[in-house]
């Protein structure tokens, strides 16, 4: 993980010097050293076994129990850090670092007050890719040395695109290594909430939903302001149902079908009851990768794609958080590093309006892949199109899924009035919220919406959802005109009854807001998705500035551009990453065989 230890080590490597491990009274290493020395944690005091810290984590667990056992002992703790919603099995060292202050990984999104042994506050400073590839003796030495591993394909990134590529490539007979710079699996994918768009699926059919490829194409192009690459949209839409089938074949449950912004019909697939789609999909893909014995290396940052004189991929240079620079020999690489929403310097350089904005993204969404691919000759497209998600919870710093609106919530301002069609595309919804007083708005819903979507329980558990049986009292407690709010909801309920929103032409009016208690979440827009990226063709091959395919180089997911045009529709990214991830994996395997 990028604990401070990791970071100081990486910084030391840039300077060509390995940072000396510290054994201080205020760190875990010093504490364990006092209990019997380095062998308490390490098999060899100077060299961690691998970047996953496999041995070290086993040592933690042999004394303290595994994550589930520790969580069991925290049943009564509010926000138990070990009862994590993250997929995979986060290793102890993801949060508990040895030689520097420990930091709670959850705080990369939330802000909890944990009394953590030897704990510090979350901060992030990682050297840029450019700094890591600038001439330095460790890099040169690693490149001259024999490769530390040999495989057919290196997949960079363990999000949905990377894991889909890895599983698909493996199933076509290729040997795969996955590199992940974070200590945890899943990237932004593990945070995905509302669902995965697909047209003409068995799930839609079972619910009597009429959809068509033409309609999904039209919605996607319209949402993207018609600058999407039509050839890529054709792949996205044409393979969407097959990608749902592929995932369900691997064990996923995508039986709930709801609506997200900009869609003409219900086509957003998610687990039964409306649980978040991302953690589930990552868990399914991760389990499948493990069942196939795919080598997944955490804390392992890809910094350079190495090519031979003919310009063909011959491997990847890695900067392991604990083992330093080394290279992996491979004939093909799939760049699946995700977007750069969490890198506000990069974001605001491209779109100055977004300077200082919060982000919904995980901490690894910094845009490494763009630099790695560009340095290897890849062309870029549409980088200036960066999307804000309309509803980040002001109190909790977490994104509140569009599915809450899709399932019936309305948006009101401090005057208690609606001001937009709640399920318009998110560029329009975000712009409308930014025009309201305080640049925030309130999501208002009732118990019927709450019970329609399991994901809402997560926000309630986080304590960011004020509630009251009286709408007026709820509004007043939040600084909203309560009497006006009552009138707004009554008028909205009339629209639901008549099936027509006379004020904002909202196309879906799934339920009246009149059951049980009412809820209000204050929300504001935050940087969410980066539409542009590496230029690819409809086979997920990377194109160079000359428009020609770079042999052996594939890209998939949020790192690539062209699929979503100027503005992505909610639910289209999960579809994108699974479809293009599979395609990249299969085509990389085919390439390697040729
Ligand atoms: P990621 O999942 O981000 O994975 C990329 C991985 O690459 C990361 O783990 C990263 O650490 C790693 N990496 C980066 N650089 C390197 C490097 N140099 N070396 C090694 N590893 C590296 N979309 C939907 O369609 N539906 C939704 O419901 C939805 N909800 C969302 C909710 C949230 C809060 C967010 C942030 C996004 C949501 N999205 C949703 C968007 C969607 O989740 C992402 O666009 C998509 O998951 C990106 O997948 P990916 O595999 O391309 O990248
Ligand atoms: C959300 O659930 O609101 C996010 C969906 C997306 O980004 O597609």
PDB file of N, CA and C in Angstrom, residues 21-38 40-42 97-100 118:
ATOM      1  N   UNK A  21      14.755   1.584   7.098  1.00  0.00           N
ATOM      2  CA  UNK A  21      13.573   1.381   7.927  1.00  0.00           C
ATOM      3  C   UNK A  21      13.778   1.966   9.324  1.00  0.00           C
ATOM      4  N   UNK A  22      12.726   2.569   9.834  1.00  0.00           N
ATOM      5  CA  UNK A  22      12.864   3.132  11.181  1.00  0.00           C
ATOM      6  C   UNK A  22      12.309   2.173  12.222  1.00  0.00           C
ATOM      7  N   UNK A  23      12.934   2.142  13.365  1.00  0.00           N
ATOM      8  CA  UNK A  23      12.467   1.324  14.483  1.00  0.00           C
ATOM      9  C   UNK A  23      12.269   2.261  15.661  1.00  0.00           C
ATOM     10  N   UNK A  24      11.158   2.999  15.632  1.00  0.00           N
ATOM     11  CA  UNK A  24      10.963   4.016  16.664  1.00  0.00           C
ATOM     12  C   UNK A  24       9.900   3.574  17.646  1.00  0.00           C
ATOM     13  N   UNK A  25       9.891   4.262  18.797  1.00  0.00           N
ATOM     14  CA  UNK A  25       8.917   3.900  19.834  1.00  0.00           C
ATOM     15  C   UNK A  25       7.503   4.172  19.355  1.00  0.00           C
ATOM     16  N   UNK A  26       7.332   5.101  18.365  1.00  0.00           N
ATOM     17  CA  UNK A  26       5.972   5.434  17.947  1.00  0.00           C
ATOM     18  C   UNK A  26       5.573   4.748  16.650  1.00  0.00           C
ATOM     19  N   UNK A  27       6.218   3.633  16.308  1.00  0.00           N
ATOM     20  CA  UNK A  27       5.708   2.872  15.165  1.00  0.00           C
ATOM     21  C   UNK A  27       5.619   1.382  15.492  1.00  0.00           C
ATOM     22  N   UNK A  28       4.870   0.676  14.658  1.00  0.00           N
ATOM     23  CA  UNK A  28       4.603  -0.744  14.922  1.00  0.00           C
ATOM     24  C   UNK A  28       5.880  -1.570  14.922  1.00  0.00           C
ATOM     25  N   UNK A  29       6.807  -1.195  14.039  1.00  0.00           N
ATOM     26  CA  UNK A  29       8.053  -1.951  13.938  1.00  0.00           C
ATOM     27  C   UNK A  29       8.831  -1.874  15.249  1.00  0.00           C
ATOM     28  N   UNK A  30       8.908  -0.649  15.811  1.00  0.00           N
ATOM     29  CA  UNK A  30       9.615  -0.480  17.075  1.00  0.00           C
ATOM     30  C   UNK A  30       8.945  -1.299  18.171  1.00  0.00           C
ATOM     31  N   UNK A  31       7.614  -1.278  18.191  1.00  0.00           N
ATOM     32  CA  UNK A  31       6.850  -2.026  19.202  1.00  0.00           C
ATOM     33  C   UNK A  31       7.149  -3.523  19.103  1.00  0.00           C
ATOM     34  N   UNK A  32       7.102  -4.051  17.867  1.00  0.00           N
ATOM     35  CA  UNK A  32       7.345  -5.495  17.711  1.00  0.00           C
ATOM     36  C   UNK A  32       8.809  -5.840  17.926  1.00  0.00           C
ATOM     37  N   UNK A  33       9.675  -4.921  17.614  1.00  0.00           N
ATOM     38  CA  UNK A  33      11.096  -5.172  17.836  1.00  0.00           C
ATOM     39  C   UNK A  33      11.355  -5.372  19.329  1.00  0.00           C
ATOM     40  N   UNK A  34      10.676  -4.539  20.136  1.00  0.00           N
ATOM     41  CA  UNK A  34      10.843  -4.675  21.588  1.00  0.00           C
ATOM     42  C   UNK A  34      10.313  -6.021  22.080  1.00  0.00           C
ATOM     43  N   UNK A  35       9.404  -6.625  21.283  1.00  0.00           N
ATOM     44  CA  UNK A  35       8.828  -7.922  21.684  1.00  0.00           C
ATOM     45  C   UNK A  35       9.658  -9.105  21.190  1.00  0.00           C
ATOM     46  N   UNK A  36      10.728  -8.865  20.506  1.00  0.00           N
ATOM     47  CA  UNK A  36      11.522 -10.028  20.085  1.00  0.00           C
ATOM     48  C   UNK A  36      12.261  -9.869  18.768  1.00  0.00           C
ATOM     49  N   UNK A  37      12.234  -8.697  18.183  1.00  0.00           N
ATOM     50  CA  UNK A  37      13.092  -8.485  17.014  1.00  0.00           C
ATOM     51  C   UNK A  37      12.352  -8.537  15.698  1.00  0.00           C
ATOM     52  N   UNK A  38      13.121  -8.294  14.607  1.00  0.00           N
ATOM     53  CA  UNK A  38      12.557  -8.158  13.251  1.00  0.00           C
ATOM     54  C   UNK A  38      11.807  -9.417  12.817  1.00  0.00           C
ATOM     55  N   UNK A  40       9.780 -11.105  14.253  1.00  0.00           N
ATOM     56  CA  UNK A  40       8.360 -11.092  14.616  1.00  0.00           C
ATOM     57  C   UNK A  40       7.498 -10.859  13.389  1.00  0.00           C
ATOM     58  N   UNK A  41       8.038 -10.071  12.461  1.00  0.00           N
ATOM     59  CA  UNK A  41       7.244  -9.699  11.278  1.00  0.00           C
ATOM     60  C   UNK A  41       7.839 -10.246   9.982  1.00  0.00           C
ATOM     61  N   UNK A  42       9.158 -10.261   9.879  1.00  0.00           N
ATOM     62  CA  UNK A  42       9.801 -10.583   8.600  1.00  0.00           C
ATOM     63  C   UNK A  42      10.521 -11.931   8.663  1.00  0.00           C
ATOM     64  N   UNK A  97       0.970   0.100   8.908  1.00  0.00           N
ATOM     65  CA  UNK A  97       2.310   0.023   8.327  1.00  0.00           C
ATOM     66  C   UNK A  97       3.319  -0.123   9.458  1.00  0.00           C
ATOM     67  N   UNK A  98       4.459  -0.692   9.119  1.00  0.00           N
ATOM     68  CA  UNK A  98       5.416  -1.038  10.160  1.00  0.00           C
ATOM     69  C   UNK A  98       6.277   0.106  10.619  1.00  0.00           C
ATOM     70  N   UNK A  99       6.919   0.744   9.642  1.00  0.00           N
ATOM     71  CA  UNK A  99       8.016   1.634  10.009  1.00  0.00           C
ATOM     72  C   UNK A  99       7.655   3.108  10.018  1.00  0.00           C
ATOM     73  N   UNK A 100       6.425   3.412   9.660  1.00  0.00           N
ATOM     74  CA  UNK A 100       5.964   4.794   9.723  1.00  0.00           C
ATOM     75  C   UNK A 100       4.593   4.782  10.379  1.00  0.00           C
ATOM     76  N   UNK A 118      -0.549   3.590  16.882  1.00  0.00           N
ATOM     77  CA  UNK A 118       0.517   4.203  16.066  1.00  0.00           C
ATOM     78  C   UNK A 118      -0.046   4.873  14.806  1.00  0.00           C
TER      79      UNK A 118
END
